[in-house]
């Protein structure tokens, strides 16, 4: 029985890490990338994945609520994330220099 308990603990920990990674990934993507990929909005996915993460922390893996959270996390990881990553820039926040203007880098009038 102790082996089964250890296996369930490992499975629960893996599920928590998986949903935490999905939540972090959704948080670092740009808001407009979700609209460009024709998916639900960023706040929608942050709420769904945040609830899934909290449910995985609170409830036992044998309950039905973590399974629903797992389904939501899998949908994000196999449908939404690849669509956002296929966009130019991968949906990551832009990292420009401090001299970048609205039309590109400022070159000092050269």
XYZ file of N, CA and C in Angstrom:
330
model
N 0.823 -1.192 0.000
C 0.000 0.000 0.000
C 0.867 1.256 0.000
N 2.039 1.171 0.617
C 2.904 2.335 0.672
C 3.434 2.676 -0.715
N 3.661 1.681 -1.554
C 4.116 1.924 -2.923
C 3.073 2.666 -3.732
N 1.803 2.299 -3.570
C 0.722 2.987 -4.267
C 0.610 4.427 -3.794
N 0.758 4.633 -2.493
C 0.699 5.986 -1.939
C 1.831 6.845 -2.490
N 3.021 6.277 -2.592
C 4.150 7.012 -3.163
C 3.937 7.339 -4.629
N 3.359 6.387 -5.366
C 3.058 6.629 -6.778
C 2.032 7.743 -6.939
N 1.005 7.729 -6.112
C -0.024 8.772 -6.187
C 0.547 10.135 -5.806
N 1.472 10.175 -4.855
C 2.127 11.433 -4.490
C 2.939 11.956 -5.669
N 3.687 11.074 -6.340
C 4.457 11.484 -7.517
C 3.544 11.976 -8.631
N 2.447 11.280 -8.847
C 1.498 11.687 -9.881
C 0.874 13.039 -9.552
N 0.536 13.247 -8.289
C -0.028 14.522 -7.854
C 0.984 15.654 -8.009
N 2.232 15.400 -7.640
C 3.279 16.410 -7.792
C 3.516 16.749 -9.258
N 3.520 15.735 -10.117
C 3.691 15.973 -11.557
C 2.534 16.799 -12.106
N 1.329 16.540 -11.641
C 0.160 17.288 -12.094
C 0.234 18.744 -11.638
N 0.692 18.974 -10.428
C 0.858 20.337 -9.917
C 1.917 21.078 -10.733
N 3.035 20.424 -11.006
C 4.088 21.059 -11.805
C 3.626 21.344 -13.225
N 2.886 20.416 -13.812
C 2.378 20.580 -15.174
C 1.417 21.762 -15.253
N 0.476 21.852 -14.324
C -0.475 22.964 -14.341
C 0.212 24.281 -13.979
N 1.224 24.224 -13.118
C 1.982 25.441 -12.792
C 2.768 25.950 -13.977
N 3.370 25.032 -14.741
C 4.090 25.438 -15.946
C 3.139 26.062 -16.970
N 1.967 25.463 -17.143
C 0.994 26.006 -18.094
C 0.530 27.396 -17.651
N 0.311 27.577 -16.361
C -0.101 28.881 -15.837
C 1.000 29.916 -16.058
N 2.241 29.553 -15.782
C 3.358 30.472 -16.001
C 3.499 30.806 -17.480
N 3.379 29.805 -18.329
C 3.504 30.024 -19.772
C 2.404 30.954 -20.275
N 1.187 30.763 -19.797
C 0.082 31.633 -20.201
C 0.294 33.060 -19.710
N 0.928 33.207 -18.571
C 1.138 34.543 -17.996
C 2.189 35.333 -18.761
N 3.187 34.670 -19.345
C 4.257 35.411 -20.014
C 3.952 35.699 -21.480
N 2.881 35.148 -22.020
C 2.512 35.429 -23.412
C 1.802 36.767 -23.501
N 1.949 37.414 -24.669
C 1.315 38.722 -24.890
C -0.195 38.570 -25.040
N -0.913 39.598 -24.614
C -2.375 39.610 -24.706
C -2.845 39.523 -26.157
N -2.204 40.273 -27.039
C -2.648 40.291 -28.430
C -2.349 38.992 -29.166
N -1.448 38.176 -28.650
C -1.134 36.898 -29.290
C -2.319 35.940 -29.212
N -3.087 36.011 -28.142
C -4.257 35.154 -28.007
C -5.304 35.526 -29.055
N -5.502 36.819 -29.260
C -6.468 37.259 -30.275
C -5.971 36.950 -31.676
N -4.668 37.106 -31.901
C -4.109 36.828 -33.222
C -4.201 35.345 -33.559
N -4.109 34.488 -32.565
C -4.213 33.043 -32.783
C -5.673 32.585 -32.802
N -6.603 33.508 -32.629
C -8.040 33.234 -32.618
C -8.414 32.248 -31.510
N -7.866 32.490 -30.321
C -8.158 31.681 -29.139
C -8.863 32.563 -28.114
N -9.254 31.971 -26.991
C -9.851 32.758 -25.917
C -8.836 33.782 -25.411
N -9.309 34.739 -24.636
C -8.445 35.823 -24.175
C -7.463 35.337 -23.116
N -6.447 36.154 -22.887
C -5.439 35.827 -21.881
C -6.041 35.739 -20.480
N -6.896 36.701 -20.056
C -7.489 36.570 -18.719
C -8.310 35.285 -18.557
N -8.993 34.862 -19.612
C -9.760 33.618 -19.556
C -8.845 32.448 -19.235
N -7.732 32.330 -19.954
C -6.825 31.211 -19.731
C -6.110 31.322 -18.392
N -5.807 32.540 -17.956
C -5.176 32.692 -16.643
C -6.120 32.256 -15.521
N -7.394 32.570 -15.655
C -8.375 32.166 -14.643
C -8.550 30.654 -14.652
N -8.735 30.069 -15.826
C -8.938 28.622 -15.927
C -7.722 27.863 -15.404
N -6.534 28.259 -15.845
C -5.326 27.561 -15.416
C -5.003 27.825 -13.945
N -5.335 29.031 -13.456
C -5.148 29.325 -12.030
C -6.054 28.478 -11.156
N -7.305 28.314 -11.574
C -8.227 27.447 -10.832
C -7.737 26.006 -10.868
N -7.268 25.564 -12.045
C -6.751 24.193 -12.152
C -5.557 23.984 -11.231
N -4.683 24.974 -11.143
C -3.509 24.867 -10.276
C -3.920 24.776 -8.808
N -4.829 25.637 -8.388
C -5.274 25.645 -6.988
C -6.014 24.349 -6.655
N -6.842 23.874 -7.575
C -7.566 22.629 -7.340
C -6.586 21.467 -7.187
N -5.528 21.460 -8.001
C -4.530 20.399 -7.889
C -3.785 20.469 -6.562
N -3.623 21.657 -6.031
C -2.970 21.793 -4.718
C -3.857 21.316 -3.575
N -5.150 21.568 -3.694
C -6.058 21.310 -2.578
C -6.590 19.881 -2.565
N -7.043 19.399 -3.725
C -7.758 18.125 -3.764
C -6.846 16.958 -4.089
N -7.274 15.789 -3.678
C -6.577 14.545 -3.956
C -6.700 14.209 -5.445
N -5.714 13.543 -5.985
C -5.692 13.195 -7.401
C -6.846 12.263 -7.771
N -7.370 11.518 -6.811
C -8.459 10.590 -7.090
C -9.819 11.280 -7.171
N -9.886 12.559 -6.863
C -11.116 13.322 -6.999
C -11.329 13.680 -8.467
N -12.545 14.067 -8.827
C -12.816 14.400 -10.222
C -12.389 15.821 -10.582
N -12.258 16.715 -9.616
C -11.882 18.094 -9.923
C -10.469 18.225 -10.491
N -9.459 17.535 -9.962
C -8.145 17.609 -10.602
C -8.137 17.040 -12.024
N -9.011 16.097 -12.296
C -9.089 15.548 -13.651
C -9.631 16.611 -14.610
N -10.609 17.388 -14.170
C -11.132 18.482 -14.995
C -10.044 19.526 -15.216
N -9.286 19.825 -14.169
C -8.167 20.761 -14.311
C -7.103 20.237 -15.254
N -6.854 18.929 -15.204
C -5.889 18.321 -16.116
C -6.354 18.450 -17.556
N -7.639 18.262 -17.795
C -8.179 18.398 -19.155
C -7.997 19.831 -19.653
N -8.279 20.814 -18.805
C -8.099 22.214 -19.196
C -6.630 22.521 -19.477
N -5.740 21.984 -18.669
C -4.307 22.197 -18.873
C -3.837 21.546 -20.167
N -4.328 20.353 -20.449
C -3.952 19.681 -21.690
C -4.470 20.450 -22.896
N -5.681 20.979 -22.822
C -6.220 21.772 -23.928
C -5.336 22.987 -24.185
N -4.909 23.651 -23.118
C -4.019 24.800 -23.297
C -2.705 24.371 -23.942
N -2.119 23.286 -23.432
C -0.787 22.876 -23.890
C -0.778 22.330 -25.316
N -1.838 21.662 -25.760
C -1.814 21.069 -27.099
C -2.539 21.899 -28.148
N -3.353 22.868 -27.738
C -4.085 23.667 -28.713
C -3.662 25.132 -28.692
N -3.744 25.768 -27.550
C -3.516 27.210 -27.466
C -2.027 27.545 -27.549
N -1.207 26.872 -26.772
C 0.231 27.185 -26.731
C 0.906 27.032 -28.090
N 0.686 25.928 -28.840
C 1.318 25.839 -30.162
C 0.828 26.911 -31.134
N -0.452 27.288 -31.038
C -0.968 28.324 -31.925
C -0.326 29.671 -31.626
N -0.112 29.965 -30.368
C 0.520 31.231 -29.989
C 2.002 31.214 -30.343
N 2.650 30.088 -30.118
C 4.084 29.999 -30.422
C 4.371 30.052 -31.917
N 3.387 29.708 -32.742
C 3.613 29.751 -34.188
C 3.559 31.172 -34.742
N 3.091 32.106 -33.959
C 3.045 33.508 -34.388
C 4.458 34.084 -34.425
N 4.675 35.106 -35.239
C 5.994 35.760 -35.220
C 6.295 36.301 -33.824
N 7.440 35.996 -33.316
C 7.822 36.401 -31.966
C 7.395 35.402 -30.910
N 6.609 34.403 -31.275
C 6.210 33.367 -30.340
C 5.299 33.831 -29.228
N 4.694 34.998 -29.367
C 3.812 35.497 -28.323
C 4.536 36.008 -27.102
N 5.843 36.097 -27.171
C 6.630 36.608 -26.039
C 6.594 38.133 -26.048
N 6.742 38.751 -24.896
C 6.799 40.217 -24.857
C 7.981 40.728 -25.666
N 7.758 41.847 -26.315
C 8.822 42.443 -27.129
C 9.926 42.961 -26.234
N 11.146 42.727 -26.649
C 12.300 43.214 -25.893
C 13.063 44.174 -26.796
N 12.714 45.426 -26.726
C 13.391 46.427 -27.527
C 14.335 47.246 -26.676
N 15.164 48.003 -27.348
C 16.070 48.868 -26.590
C 15.328 50.122 -26.159
N 15.949 50.889 -25.322
C 15.296 52.096 -24.818
C 15.178 53.158 -25.897
N 15.896 52.997 -27.019
C 15.806 53.992 -28.090
C 14.783 53.612 -29.149
N 14.051 52.519 -28.950
C 13.036 52.131 -29.920
C 11.845 53.059 -29.821
N 11.402 53.531 -30.964
C 10.220 54.364 -31.041
C 9.061 53.563 -31.591
N 7.954 54.224 -31.875
C 6.784 53.500 -32.372
C 6.983 52.941 -33.783
N 7.958 53.466 -34.532
C 8.178 53.012 -35.901
C 9.513 52.294 -36.070
N 10.136 51.905 -34.989
C 11.393 51.201 -35.049
C 12.463 51.924 -34.253
N 13.702 51.454 -34.362
C 14.772 52.067 -33.567
C 15.088 53.487 -34.030
N 15.382 54.324 -33.082
C 15.758 55.701 -33.378
C 17.250 55.720 -33.657
N 17.625 56.285 -34.806
C 19.028 56.269 -35.174
C 19.682 57.645 -35.071
N 19.063 58.589 -34.425
C 19.670 59.889 -34.187
C 19.681 60.791 -35.406
N 18.788 60.584 -36.358
C 18.713 61.450 -37.538
C 19.754 61.129 -38.590
N 20.384 59.961 -38.522
C 21.408 59.611 -39.511
C 20.787 59.058 -40.753
